[in-house]
Each structure stands twice: as structure tokens, then as C-alpha cells.
Amino acid sequence: MPVSEKQYQERVYEIVRKIPEGKVMTYGQIAEILGQGYTPRTVGYVMNASNTDDVPWQRVINAKGGCSTAKITMIVDLQQNLLEDEGIEFNESGYCDLDVYRWYPEGYEEEDDEQPTLFGS
DNA sequence: CTCGTGACGGGGG
DNA sequence: TCCCCCGCCACGA
């Protein structure tokens, strides 16, 4: 029994669940924190599988500060609506100010020096 | 196994 | 601000 995919998703959810109301995080930001094989793409894939789970999925947006969600435009409307309900303001283009609403998990904001010493051979 | 696609991101025009 | 292209990784046909 290999490392279940569930664990892979759990690490993403674990972070998303910590996002307080009125705050947001980007896919890339989450991928950055998890590192090790996580990329914005994979994080987005995980969130897609989640959706109606017990995680505040609406607080995860793209780096532009908007709700991507491509085709399913109806979801974009829902997501932005939920966030506006939490006090987040979106401009006419559908973007919010990440410099204001972006949230940083405790213990992860400071990641300046991370030079691996055991880099093999 | 290869190919196309996607709740992404960054760079360039 | 918007549009396009490329890199990224996982998945389904």
C-alpha cells in the first residue's frame, strides 16, 4: 500500500482549512509552502476534486487575485459572492487586492534560507 | 505509452 | 488591464 493519494490531498486541505474568514491564498502559494512535488497545477487539481468538502475552497484563488474556474463560470460567480460576503472587495475586473487579503500560515512566512545541506554526494 | 487538457504562474507585448 | 506562449504535474482517453 503506497502513500495514499488522500494524504496528498490532506496536506492541501490542512492549509486551506486554516485560512481565516476574509483572507485568501493562491494555488501557487500553497504549492510553494508544501514544496516537494507540489505545483500550482497539482494544487488546483486537488481543489477541483474537493469542492463541496469541509474545506473553505472559496478562499483559494489564482495569483491574479481572481476566481479562475474557466468554463464553469457559474462557480466563479458563487466563489466571488462567498468571498465578498466575507468582506473581500473585488474590482470591476473581478480581482481583489492580494497585498491586502493574502494570508500567510504561521511558521511558513519566513522561509528565506533553505539551502539543503544533505544534497547527495 | 503518447496526447490533450486543466480551479496555475510568470514573462513579454 | 488583456492576450499569448511556455513550463509545470497529474489524469483520462
Tab-separated table of N, CA and C (backbone and C1' of nucleotides) in Angstrom:
chain	number	residue	atom	x	y	z
A	1	MET	N	0.850	-1.213	0.000
A	1	MET	CA	0.000	0.000	0.000
A	1	MET	C	0.878	1.252	0.000
A	2	PRO	N	0.967	1.910	-1.129
A	2	PRO	CA	1.788	3.125	-1.241
A	2	PRO	C	1.147	4.292	-0.501
A	3	VAL	N	1.827	5.390	-0.511
A	3	VAL	CA	1.291	6.594	0.132
A	3	VAL	C	-0.007	6.967	-0.559
A	4	SER	N	-1.100	6.810	0.133
A	4	SER	CA	-2.403	7.066	-0.479
A	4	SER	C	-2.521	8.491	-0.987
A	5	GLU	N	-3.258	8.631	-2.054
A	5	GLU	CA	-3.434	9.947	-2.665
A	5	GLU	C	-4.151	10.870	-1.689
A	6	LYS	N	-4.854	10.243	-0.777
A	6	LYS	CA	-5.625	11.019	0.185
A	6	LYS	C	-4.696	11.898	1.011
A	7	GLN	N	-3.535	11.341	1.345
A	7	GLN	CA	-2.568	12.108	2.110
A	7	GLN	C	-2.088	13.292	1.303
A	8	TYR	N	-1.959	13.055	0.027
A	8	TYR	CA	-1.518	14.121	-0.879
A	8	TYR	C	-2.499	15.283	-0.824
A	9	GLN	N	-3.771	14.954	-0.842
A	9	GLN	CA	-4.802	15.988	-0.794
A	9	GLN	C	-4.887	16.607	0.600
A	10	GLU	N	-4.778	15.748	1.620
A	10	GLU	CA	-4.898	16.226	3.001
A	10	GLU	C	-3.961	17.382	3.305
A	11	ARG	N	-2.746	17.323	2.770
A	11	ARG	CA	-1.773	18.380	3.051
A	11	ARG	C	-2.266	19.715	2.503
A	12	VAL	N	-2.985	19.636	1.398
A	12	VAL	CA	-3.525	20.866	0.820
A	12	VAL	C	-4.693	21.349	1.667
A	13	TYR	N	-5.592	20.439	1.973
A	13	TYR	CA	-6.768	20.801	2.766
A	13	TYR	C	-6.362	21.351	4.128
A	14	GLU	N	-5.352	20.736	4.690
A	14	GLU	CA	-4.892	21.139	6.022
A	14	GLU	C	-4.578	22.628	6.064
A	15	ILE	N	-3.971	23.101	4.985
A	15	ILE	CA	-3.626	24.519	4.911
A	15	ILE	C	-4.859	25.364	4.626
A	16	VAL	N	-5.648	24.914	3.689
A	16	VAL	CA	-6.852	25.661	3.304
A	16	VAL	C	-7.788	25.850	4.495
A	17	ARG	N	-7.901	24.815	5.302
A	17	ARG	CA	-8.780	24.884	6.476
A	17	ARG	C	-8.348	25.969	7.446
A	18	LYS	N	-7.072	26.315	7.413
A	18	LYS	CA	-6.555	27.321	8.359
A	18	LYS	C	-6.774	28.750	7.886
A	19	ILE	N	-7.147	28.918	6.635
A	19	ILE	CA	-7.363	30.272	6.120
A	19	ILE	C	-8.561	30.898	6.818
A	20	PRO	N	-8.323	32.008	7.516
A	20	PRO	CA	-9.403	32.684	8.239
A	20	PRO	C	-10.369	33.384	7.294
A	21	GLU	N	-11.529	33.709	7.825
A	21	GLU	CA	-12.525	34.406	7.027
A	21	GLU	C	-12.000	35.758	6.576
A	22	GLY	N	-12.321	36.127	5.370
A	22	GLY	CA	-11.885	37.418	4.855
A	22	GLY	C	-10.468	37.411	4.327
A	23	LYS	N	-9.842	36.234	4.352
A	23	LYS	CA	-8.481	36.113	3.824
A	23	LYS	C	-8.443	35.067	2.717
A	24	VAL	N	-7.419	35.122	1.878
A	24	VAL	CA	-7.299	34.161	0.787
A	24	VAL	C	-5.856	33.713	0.575
A	25	MET	N	-5.689	32.652	-0.164
A	25	MET	CA	-4.362	32.176	-0.540
A	25	MET	C	-4.428	31.792	-2.013
A	26	THR	N	-3.281	31.788	-2.661
A	26	THR	CA	-3.255	31.412	-4.077
A	26	THR	C	-2.776	29.974	-4.208
A	27	TYR	N	-3.068	29.378	-5.331
A	27	TYR	CA	-2.655	27.986	-5.588
A	27	TYR	C	-1.131	27.900	-5.529
A	28	GLY	N	-0.503	28.865	-6.142
A	28	GLY	CA	0.947	28.872	-6.181
A	28	GLY	C	1.546	29.012	-4.802
A	29	GLN	N	0.883	29.776	-3.964
A	29	GLN	CA	1.371	29.998	-2.607
A	29	GLN	C	1.337	28.697	-1.810
A	30	ILE	N	0.241	27.979	-1.946
A	30	ILE	CA	0.089	26.707	-1.250
A	30	ILE	C	1.117	25.701	-1.753
A	31	ALA	N	1.296	25.687	-3.062
A	31	ALA	CA	2.274	24.771	-3.654
A	31	ALA	C	3.668	25.112	-3.156
A	32	GLU	N	3.902	26.410	-3.000
A	32	GLU	CA	5.208	26.892	-2.546
A	32	GLU	C	5.485	26.390	-1.133
A	33	ILE	N	4.476	26.452	-0.290
A	33	ILE	CA	4.604	26.029	1.100
A	33	ILE	C	4.819	24.527	1.205
A	34	LEU	N	4.011	23.768	0.504
A	34	LEU	CA	4.128	22.318	0.551
A	34	LEU	C	5.408	21.842	-0.117
A	35	GLY	N	5.785	22.534	-1.195
A	35	GLY	CA	7.004	22.162	-1.904
A	35	GLY	C	6.983	20.701	-2.306
A	36	GLN	N	8.121	20.107	-2.434
A	36	GLN	CA	8.243	18.678	-2.709
A	36	GLN	C	7.192	18.131	-3.667
A	37	GLY	N	7.311	18.477	-4.917
A	37	GLY	CA	6.413	17.895	-5.907
A	37	GLY	C	5.079	18.580	-6.078
A	38	TYR	N	4.777	19.540	-5.197
A	38	TYR	CA	3.520	20.262	-5.350
A	38	TYR	C	3.728	21.454	-6.273
A	39	THR	N	2.839	21.627	-7.212
A	39	THR	CA	2.899	22.765	-8.114
A	39	THR	C	1.503	23.369	-8.150
A	40	PRO	N	1.406	24.609	-8.624
A	40	PRO	CA	0.094	25.263	-8.701
A	40	PRO	C	-0.907	24.365	-9.419
A	41	ARG	N	-0.454	23.698	-10.464
A	41	ARG	CA	-1.327	22.800	-11.227
A	41	ARG	C	-1.908	21.718	-10.339
A	42	THR	N	-1.033	21.028	-9.621
A	42	THR	CA	-1.481	19.911	-8.793
A	42	THR	C	-2.389	20.388	-7.663
A	43	VAL	N	-2.069	21.545	-7.106
A	43	VAL	CA	-2.905	22.082	-6.038
A	43	VAL	C	-4.294	22.373	-6.595
A	44	GLY	N	-4.327	22.930	-7.789
A	44	GLY	CA	-5.611	23.224	-8.425
A	44	GLY	C	-6.384	21.946	-8.677
A	45	TYR	N	-5.667	20.903	-9.048
A	45	TYR	CA	-6.321	19.620	-9.297
A	45	TYR	C	-6.953	19.086	-8.026
A	46	VAL	N	-6.217	19.190	-6.937
A	46	VAL	CA	-6.715	18.715	-5.645
A	46	VAL	C	-7.956	19.489	-5.228
A	47	MET	N	-7.905	20.805	-5.400
A	47	MET	CA	-9.043	21.637	-5.016
A	47	MET	C	-10.259	21.312	-5.861
A	48	ASN	N	-10.004	20.995	-7.108
A	48	ASN	CA	-11.090	20.648	-8.013
A	48	ASN	C	-11.811	19.408	-7.518
A	49	ALA	N	-11.033	18.439	-7.043
A	49	ALA	CA	-11.609	17.199	-6.533
A	49	ALA	C	-12.379	17.448	-5.241
A	50	SER	N	-11.957	18.456	-4.514
A	50	SER	CA	-12.596	18.747	-3.243
A	50	SER	C	-13.940	19.436	-3.408
A	51	ASN	N	-13.894	20.693	-3.761
A	51	ASN	CA	-15.103	21.472	-3.985
A	51	ASN	C	-16.063	21.476	-2.787
A	52	THR	N	-17.014	20.571	-2.774
A	52	THR	CA	-18.040	20.602	-1.724
A	52	THR	C	-17.605	19.918	-0.434
A	53	ASP	N	-16.316	19.894	-0.180
A	53	ASP	CA	-15.847	19.239	1.039
A	53	ASP	C	-15.972	20.158	2.249
A	54	ASP	N	-15.331	19.788	3.292
A	54	ASP	CA	-15.397	20.572	4.515
A	54	ASP	C	-14.327	21.650	4.559
A	55	VAL	N	-13.748	21.940	3.407
A	55	VAL	CA	-12.725	22.974	3.366
A	55	VAL	C	-13.271	24.243	2.696
A	56	PRO	N	-12.832	25.402	3.197
A	56	PRO	CA	-13.259	26.687	2.612
A	56	PRO	C	-12.617	26.912	1.259
A	57	TRP	N	-12.982	26.123	0.288
A	57	TRP	CA	-12.389	26.168	-1.045
A	57	TRP	C	-12.465	27.552	-1.677
A	58	GLN	N	-13.463	28.322	-1.315
A	58	GLN	CA	-13.627	29.646	-1.937
A	58	GLN	C	-12.495	30.594	-1.612
A	59	ARG	N	-11.719	30.267	-0.552
A	59	ARG	CA	-10.627	31.168	-0.172
A	59	ARG	C	-9.338	30.882	-0.913
A	60	VAL	N	-9.381	29.984	-1.867
A	60	VAL	CA	-8.197	29.703	-2.685
A	60	VAL	C	-8.427	30.266	-4.079
A	61	ILE	N	-7.639	31.284	-4.433
A	61	ILE	CA	-7.806	31.922	-5.736
A	61	ILE	C	-6.489	31.949	-6.500
A	62	ASN	N	-6.499	32.475	-7.702
A	62	ASN	CA	-5.275	32.493	-8.505
A	62	ASN	C	-4.399	33.696	-8.164
A	63	ALA	N	-3.213	33.708	-8.731
A	63	ALA	CA	-2.213	34.732	-8.422
A	63	ALA	C	-2.656	36.126	-8.846
A	64	LYS	N	-3.636	36.202	-9.705
A	64	LYS	CA	-4.121	37.499	-10.164
A	64	LYS	C	-5.084	38.105	-9.149
A	65	GLY	N	-5.505	37.296	-8.192
A	65	GLY	CA	-6.445	37.783	-7.194
A	65	GLY	C	-7.888	37.566	-7.587
A	66	GLY	N	-8.103	36.726	-8.576
A	66	GLY	CA	-9.476	36.465	-9.018
A	66	GLY	C	-9.835	34.995	-8.970
A	67	CYS	N	-11.096	34.706	-9.271
A	67	CYS	CA	-11.559	33.331	-9.285
A	67	CYS	C	-11.511	32.805	-10.709
A	68	SER	N	-10.490	32.032	-11.023
A	68	SER	CA	-10.314	31.494	-12.375
A	68	SER	C	-11.516	30.683	-12.805
A	69	THR	N	-11.473	29.430	-12.480
A	69	THR	CA	-12.556	28.488	-12.763
A	69	THR	C	-13.036	28.417	-14.204
A	70	ALA	N	-12.264	28.909	-15.116
A	70	ALA	CA	-12.517	28.743	-16.559
A	70	ALA	C	-13.955	28.519	-17.005
A	71	LYS	N	-14.228	27.349	-17.520
A	71	LYS	CA	-15.544	27.008	-18.078
A	71	LYS	C	-16.703	27.260	-17.131
A	72	ILE	N	-16.620	26.598	-15.981
A	72	ILE	CA	-17.718	26.683	-15.031
A	72	ILE	C	-17.859	28.073	-14.458
A	73	THR	N	-18.324	28.987	-15.275
A	73	THR	CA	-18.467	30.383	-14.869
A	73	THR	C	-19.418	30.550	-13.699
A	74	MET	N	-20.384	29.663	-13.628
A	74	MET	CA	-21.361	29.773	-12.543
A	74	MET	C	-20.681	29.618	-11.192
A	75	ILE	N	-19.587	28.836	-11.186
A	75	ILE	CA	-18.853	28.656	-9.936
A	75	ILE	C	-18.095	29.929	-9.590
A	76	VAL	N	-17.571	30.594	-10.611
A	76	VAL	CA	-16.839	31.835	-10.377
A	76	VAL	C	-17.732	32.813	-9.647
A	77	ASP	N	-18.953	32.918	-10.131
A	77	ASP	CA	-19.899	33.838	-9.516
A	77	ASP	C	-20.147	33.469	-8.066
A	78	LEU	N	-20.301	32.174	-7.826
A	78	LEU	CA	-20.554	31.695	-6.472
A	78	LEU	C	-19.373	31.974	-5.561
A	79	GLN	N	-18.176	31.641	-6.046
A	79	GLN	CA	-16.979	31.830	-5.236
A	79	GLN	C	-16.770	33.286	-4.874
A	80	GLN	N	-16.861	34.154	-5.876
A	80	GLN	CA	-16.654	35.578	-5.614
A	80	GLN	C	-17.721	36.107	-4.666
A	81	ASN	N	-18.921	35.591	-4.824
A	81	ASN	CA	-20.019	36.010	-3.960
A	81	ASN	C	-19.728	35.645	-2.517
A	82	LEU	N	-19.261	34.427	-2.302
A	82	LEU	CA	-18.944	33.958	-0.952
A	82	LEU	C	-17.851	34.808	-0.324
A	83	LEU	N	-16.840	35.154	-1.128
A	83	LEU	CA	-15.726	35.949	-0.618
A	83	LEU	C	-16.160	37.373	-0.312
A	84	GLU	N	-16.998	37.925	-1.167
A	84	GLU	CA	-17.485	39.294	-0.923
A	84	GLU	C	-18.298	39.301	0.359
A	85	ASP	N	-18.971	38.179	0.612
A	85	ASP	CA	-19.777	38.048	1.821
A	85	ASP	C	-18.889	38.038	3.056
A	86	GLU	N	-17.601	37.671	2.856
A	86	GLU	CA	-16.657	37.637	3.967
A	86	GLU	C	-15.960	38.986	4.126
A	87	GLY	N	-16.306	39.905	3.244
A	87	GLY	CA	-15.742	41.245	3.350
A	87	GLY	C	-14.675	41.578	2.341
A	88	ILE	N	-14.410	40.659	1.434
A	88	ILE	CA	-13.384	40.918	0.425
A	88	ILE	C	-13.981	41.700	-0.742
A	89	GLU	N	-13.279	42.755	-1.114
A	89	GLU	CA	-13.779	43.603	-2.201
A	89	GLU	C	-13.118	43.248	-3.528
A	90	PHE	N	-13.938	43.079	-4.548
A	90	PHE	CA	-13.426	42.790	-5.893
A	90	PHE	C	-13.694	43.995	-6.792
A	91	ASN	N	-12.729	44.261	-7.666
A	91	ASN	CA	-12.928	45.380	-8.582
A	91	ASN	C	-13.809	44.936	-9.747
A	92	GLU	N	-14.002	45.832	-10.670
A	92	GLU	CA	-14.895	45.536	-11.787
A	92	GLU	C	-14.372	44.413	-12.667
A	93	SER	N	-13.056	44.219	-12.633
A	93	SER	CA	-12.453	43.164	-13.451
A	93	SER	C	-12.533	41.788	-12.778
A	94	GLY	N	-13.032	41.785	-11.537
A	94	GLY	CA	-13.148	40.510	-10.840
A	94	GLY	C	-11.901	40.138	-10.068
A	95	TYR	N	-11.124	41.154	-9.715
A	95	TYR	CA	-9.904	40.875	-8.962
A	95	TYR	C	-9.926	41.596	-7.617
A	96	CYS	N	-9.274	40.971	-6.612
A	96	CYS	CA	-9.166	41.605	-5.307
A	96	CYS	C	-7.688	41.912	-5.076
A	97	ASP	N	-7.411	42.742	-4.079
A	97	ASP	CA	-6.032	43.139	-3.798
A	97	ASP	C	-5.347	42.088	-2.928
A	98	LEU	N	-4.492	41.306	-3.533
A	98	LEU	CA	-3.800	40.251	-2.799
A	98	LEU	C	-2.893	40.812	-1.716
A	99	ASP	N	-2.365	42.023	-1.936
A	99	ASP	CA	-1.486	42.625	-0.933
A	99	ASP	C	-2.247	42.865	0.369
A	100	VAL	N	-3.549	42.904	0.257
A	100	VAL	CA	-4.392	43.153	1.430
A	100	VAL	C	-4.994	41.872	1.986
A	101	TYR	N	-5.494	41.022	1.116
A	101	TYR	CA	-6.214	39.822	1.548
A	101	TYR	C	-5.397	38.539	1.615
A	102	ARG	N	-4.230	38.540	1.005
A	102	ARG	CA	-3.422	37.310	1.041
A	102	ARG	C	-3.054	36.969	2.475
A	103	TRP	N	-3.208	35.700	2.826
A	103	TRP	CA	-2.894	35.249	4.178
A	103	TRP	C	-1.696	34.320	4.195
A	104	TYR	N	-0.861	34.480	5.226
A	104	TYR	CA	0.315	33.622	5.353
A	104	TYR	C	0.188	32.743	6.596
A	105	PRO	N	0.206	31.428	6.424
A	105	PRO	CA	0.116	30.481	7.547
A	105	PRO	C	1.264	30.712	8.525
A	106	GLU	N	0.999	30.479	9.798
A	106	GLU	CA	2.037	30.670	10.810
A	106	GLU	C	3.158	29.658	10.615
A	107	GLY	N	4.380	30.173	10.680
A	107	GLY	CA	5.525	29.277	10.567
A	107	GLY	C	6.001	29.058	9.150
A	108	TYR	N	5.289	29.619	8.212
A	108	TYR	CA	5.681	29.417	6.817
A	108	TYR	C	6.137	30.705	6.138
A	109	GLU	N	5.773	31.833	6.741
A	109	GLU	CA	6.102	33.110	6.103
A	109	GLU	C	7.601	33.340	6.007
A	110	GLU	N	8.329	32.867	7.012
A	110	GLU	CA	9.776	33.058	6.984
A	110	GLU	C	10.462	31.841	6.392
A	111	GLU	N	10.831	31.938	5.164
A	111	GLU	CA	11.489	30.810	4.502
A	111	GLU	C	12.632	31.325	3.638
A	112	ASP	N	13.386	32.248	4.200
A	112	ASP	CA	14.482	32.854	3.443
A	112	ASP	C	15.529	31.828	3.055
A	113	ASP	N	16.281	31.389	4.069
A	113	ASP	CA	17.356	30.444	3.776
A	113	ASP	C	16.901	29.009	3.956
A	114	GLU	N	16.890	28.298	2.875
A	114	GLU	CA	16.586	26.877	2.969
A	114	GLU	C	17.501	26.115	2.022
A	115	GLN	N	18.794	26.273	2.292
A	115	GLN	CA	19.782	25.584	1.490
A	115	GLN	C	19.999	24.190	2.050
A	116	PRO	N	19.544	23.165	1.364
A	116	PRO	CA	19.707	21.783	1.816
A	116	PRO	C	21.177	21.406	1.913
A	117	THR	N	21.544	20.865	3.080
A	117	THR	CA	22.952	20.512	3.298
A	117	THR	C	23.227	19.076	2.865
A	118	LEU	N	22.157	18.260	2.883
A	118	LEU	CA	22.346	16.854	2.522
A	118	LEU	C	21.914	16.635	1.086
A	119	PHE	N	22.532	17.372	0.187
A	119	PHE	CA	22.122	17.311	-1.199
A	119	PHE	C	22.800	16.183	-1.961
A	120	GLY	N	23.025	15.070	-1.340
A	120	GLY	CA	23.577	13.907	-2.027
A	120	GLY	C	24.984	14.113	-2.525
A	121	SER	N	25.796	13.117	-2.378
A	121	SER	CA	27.201	13.111	-2.797
A	121	SER	C	27.872	14.418	-2.489
B	1	DC	P	5.430	3.650	-19.791
B	1	DC	O5'	5.020	3.889	-21.308
B	1	DC	C5'	5.485	3.069	-22.404
B	1	DC	C4'	5.060	3.718	-23.691
B	1	DC	C3'	5.185	5.218	-23.622
B	1	DC	O3'	5.556	5.779	-24.861
B	1	DC	C1'	2.907	4.615	-23.910
B	2	DT	P	5.971	7.367	-24.867
B	2	DT	O5'	4.745	7.984	-25.658
B	2	DT	C5'	4.418	7.480	-26.948
B	2	DT	C4'	3.244	8.248	-27.542
B	2	DT	C3'	3.414	9.770	-27.484
B	2	DT	O3'	2.828	10.340	-28.658
B	2	DT	C1'	1.520	9.153	-26.226
B	3	DC	P	2.823	11.922	-28.866
B	3	DC	O5'	1.359	12.303	-28.361
B	3	DC	C5'	0.236	11.618	-28.910
B	3	DC	C4'	-1.026	12.423	-28.657
B	3	DC	C3'	-0.800	13.934	-28.573
B	3	DC	O3'	-1.920	14.612	-29.125
B	3	DC	C1'	-1.600	13.128	-26.492
B	4	DG	P	-1.962	16.204	-29.150
B	4	DG	O5'	-3.118	16.492	-28.093
B	4	DG	C5'	-4.356	15.786	-28.205
B	4	DG	C4'	-5.301	16.232	-27.101
B	4	DG	C3'	-5.307	17.750	-26.877
B	4	DG	O3'	-6.626	18.157	-26.570
B	4	DG	C1'	-4.582	16.656	-24.900
B	5	DT	P	-6.970	19.676	-26.331
B	5	DT	O5'	-7.174	19.721	-24.744
B	5	DT	C5'	-7.885	18.663	-24.126
B	5	DT	C4'	-8.033	18.918	-22.636
B	5	DT	C3'	-8.030	20.397	-22.227
B	5	DT	O3'	-8.996	20.596	-21.209
B	5	DT	C1'	-6.320	19.246	-21.086
B	6	DG	P	-9.587	21.991	-20.955
B	6	DG	O5'	-9.208	22.184	-19.418
B	6	DG	C5'	-9.695	21.245	-18.461
B	6	DG	C4'	-8.982	21.471	-17.149
B	6	DG	C3'	-8.828	22.955	-16.784
B	6	DG	O3'	-9.168	23.174	-15.409
B	6	DG	C1'	-6.718	21.887	-16.800
B	7	DA	P	-10.616	23.968	-15.341
B	7	DA	O5'	-10.340	25.183	-14.385
B	7	DA	C5'	-10.184	24.851	-13.055
B	7	DA	C4'	-9.629	26.037	-12.361
B	7	DA	C3'	-8.294	25.716	-11.746
B	7	DA	O3'	-7.594	26.904	-11.487
B	7	DA	C1'	-9.912	25.888	-10.072
B	8	DC	P	-6.767	27.649	-12.576
B	8	DC	O5'	-5.298	27.254	-12.161
B	8	DC	C5'	-4.946	26.932	-10.830
B	8	DC	C4'	-3.511	27.354	-10.583
B	8	DC	C3'	-3.280	28.855	-10.675
B	8	DC	O3'	-2.369	29.257	-9.652
B	8	DC	C1'	-1.940	27.753	-12.244
B	9	DG	P	-1.874	30.740	-9.546
B	9	DG	O5'	-0.504	30.741	-10.363
B	9	DG	C5'	0.555	29.865	-9.961
B	9	DG	C4'	1.880	30.357	-10.488
B	9	DG	C3'	2.009	31.880	-10.492
B	9	DG	O3'	3.332	32.251	-10.130
B	9	DG	C1'	2.124	31.066	-12.712
B	10	DG	P	3.748	33.791	-10.067
B	10	DG	O5'	4.716	33.993	-11.313
B	10	DG	C5'	5.754	33.048	-11.562
B	10	DG	C4'	6.464	33.406	-12.855
B	10	DG	C3'	6.670	34.906	-13.002
B	10	DG	O3'	7.964	35.153	-13.536
B	10	DG	C1'	5.395	34.090	-14.820
B	11	DG	P	8.443	36.681	-13.719
B	11	DG	O5'	8.625	36.733	-15.303
B	11	DG	C5'	9.147	35.584	-16.001
B	11	DG	C4'	9.114	35.860	-17.486
B	11	DG	C3'	9.372	37.330	-17.828
B	11	DG	O3'	10.170	37.419	-18.998
B	11	DG	C1'	7.238	36.698	-18.620
B	12	DG	P	10.629	38.854	-19.544
B	12	DG	O5'	9.632	39.059	-20.766
B	12	DG	C5'	9.529	38.031	-21.770
B	12	DG	C4'	8.672	38.517	-22.919
B	12	DG	C3'	8.842	39.995	-23.241
B	12	DG	O3'	8.775	40.182	-24.651
B	12	DG	C1'	6.594	39.573	-22.682
B	13	DG	P	8.892	41.641	-25.298
B	13	DG	O5'	7.415	41.874	-25.821
B	13	DG	C5'	6.833	40.925	-26.726
B	13	DG	C4'	5.503	41.450	-27.242
B	13	DG	C3'	5.536	42.937	-27.576
B	13	DG	O3'	4.695	43.209	-28.700
B	13	DG	C1'	3.924	42.564	-25.905
C	1	DT	P	-4.769	44.666	-12.851
C	1	DT	O5'	-5.393	45.031	-14.290
C	1	DT	C5'	-6.482	45.890	-14.504
C	1	DT	C4'	-6.912	45.742	-15.971
C	1	DT	C3'	-6.775	44.300	-16.443
C	1	DT	O3'	-8.043	43.716	-16.559
C	1	DT	C1'	-5.633	45.802	-17.917
C	2	DC	P	-8.095	42.144	-17.157
C	2	DC	O5'	-7.765	42.091	-18.727
C	2	DC	C5'	-8.414	42.958	-19.670
C	2	DC	C4'	-7.990	42.546	-21.082
C	2	DC	C3'	-7.956	41.034	-21.266
C	2	DC	O3'	-8.369	40.628	-22.560
C	2	DC	C1'	-5.777	41.930	-21.570
C	3	DC	P	-8.462	39.062	-22.942
C	3	DC	O5'	-7.126	38.829	-23.771
C	3	DC	C5'	-6.871	39.606	-24.930
C	3	DC	C4'	-5.703	39.005	-25.710
C	3	DC	C3'	-5.709	37.480	-25.697
C	3	DC	O3'	-5.368	36.957	-26.972
C	3	DC	C1'	-3.690	38.281	-24.718
C	4	DC	P	-5.321	35.347	-27.221
C	4	DC	O5'	-3.766	35.056	-27.196
C	4	DC	C5'	-2.885	35.905	-27.915
C	4	DC	C4'	-1.471	35.353	-27.878
C	4	DC	C3'	-1.397	33.830	-27.875
C	4	DC	O3'	-0.325	33.386	-28.692
C	4	DC	C1'	-0.359	34.677	-25.922
C	5	DC	P	-0.109	31.784	-28.908
C	5	DC	O5'	1.193	31.524	-28.038
C	5	DC	C5'	2.280	32.455	-28.102
C	5	DC	C4'	3.441	31.955	-27.272
C	5	DC	C3'	3.557	30.444	-27.216
C	5	DC	O3'	4.918	30.051	-27.267
C	5	DC	C1'	3.261	31.283	-25.031
C	6	DC	P	5.275	28.484	-27.369
C	6	DC	O5'	5.864	28.247	-25.912
C	6	DC	C5'	6.873	29.135	-25.416
C	6	DC	C4'	7.251	28.744	-24.005
C	6	DC	C3'	7.352	27.236	-23.805
C	6	DC	O3'	8.501	26.920	-23.056
C	6	DC	C1'	5.816	28.152	-22.270
C	7	DG	P	8.899	25.393	-22.859
C	7	DG	O5'	8.679	25.240	-21.273
C	7	DG	C5'	9.333	26.150	-20.391
C	7	DG	C4'	8.889	25.897	-18.965
C	7	DG	C3'	8.879	24.403	-18.611
C	7	DG	O3'	9.470	24.213	-17.334
C	7	DG	C1'	6.755	25.347	-18.202
C	8	DC	P	9.693	22.690	-16.851
C	8	DC	O5'	8.435	22.414	-15.909
C	8	DC	C5'	8.271	23.166	-14.714
C	8	DC	C4'	6.921	22.863	-14.095
C	8	DC	C3'	6.612	21.371	-14.036
C	8	DC	O3'	7.017	20.836	-12.787
C	8	DC	C1'	4.706	22.656	-14.748
C	9	DC	P	7.400	19.247	-12.769
C	9	DC	O5'	6.018	18.559	-12.331
C	9	DC	C5'	5.268	19.090	-11.247
C	9	DC	C4'	3.891	18.479	-11.219
C	9	DC	C3'	3.879	16.961	-11.382
C	9	DC	O3'	3.006	16.414	-10.432
C	9	DC	C1'	2.432	17.957	-12.963
C	10	DA	P	2.992	14.793	-10.237
C	10	DA	O5'	1.466	14.453	-10.589
C	10	DA	C5'	0.445	15.147	-9.892
C	10	DA	C4'	-0.912	14.867	-10.508
C	10	DA	C3'	-1.171	13.378	-10.748
C	10	DA	O3'	-2.477	13.069	-10.326
C	10	DA	C1'	-1.428	14.591	-12.771
C	11	DC	P	-3.002	11.565	-10.318
C	11	DC	O5'	-4.185	11.601	-11.383
C	11	DC	C5'	-4.379	12.787	-12.159
C	11	DC	C4'	-5.607	12.655	-13.034
C	11	DC	C3'	-6.031	11.229	-13.365
C	11	DC	O3'	-7.419	11.195	-13.614
C	11	DC	C1'	-5.157	12.257	-15.303
C	12	DG	P	-8.170	9.777	-13.749
C	12	DG	O5'	-8.720	9.880	-15.244
C	12	DG	C5'	-9.539	10.989	-15.639
C	12	DG	C4'	-9.746	10.956	-17.142
C	12	DG	C3'	-10.196	9.597	-17.678
C	12	DG	O3'	-11.107	9.788	-18.754
C	12	DG	C1'	-8.132	10.171	-18.644
C	13	DA	P	-11.829	8.476	-19.428
C	13	DA	O5'	-11.388	8.597	-20.949
C	13	DA	C5'	-11.515	9.844	-21.646
C	13	DA	C4'	-10.874	9.741	-23.032
C	13	DA	C3'	-11.209	8.443	-23.749
C	13	DA	O3'	-11.356	8.667	-25.142
C	13	DA	C1'	-8.869	8.585	-23.439
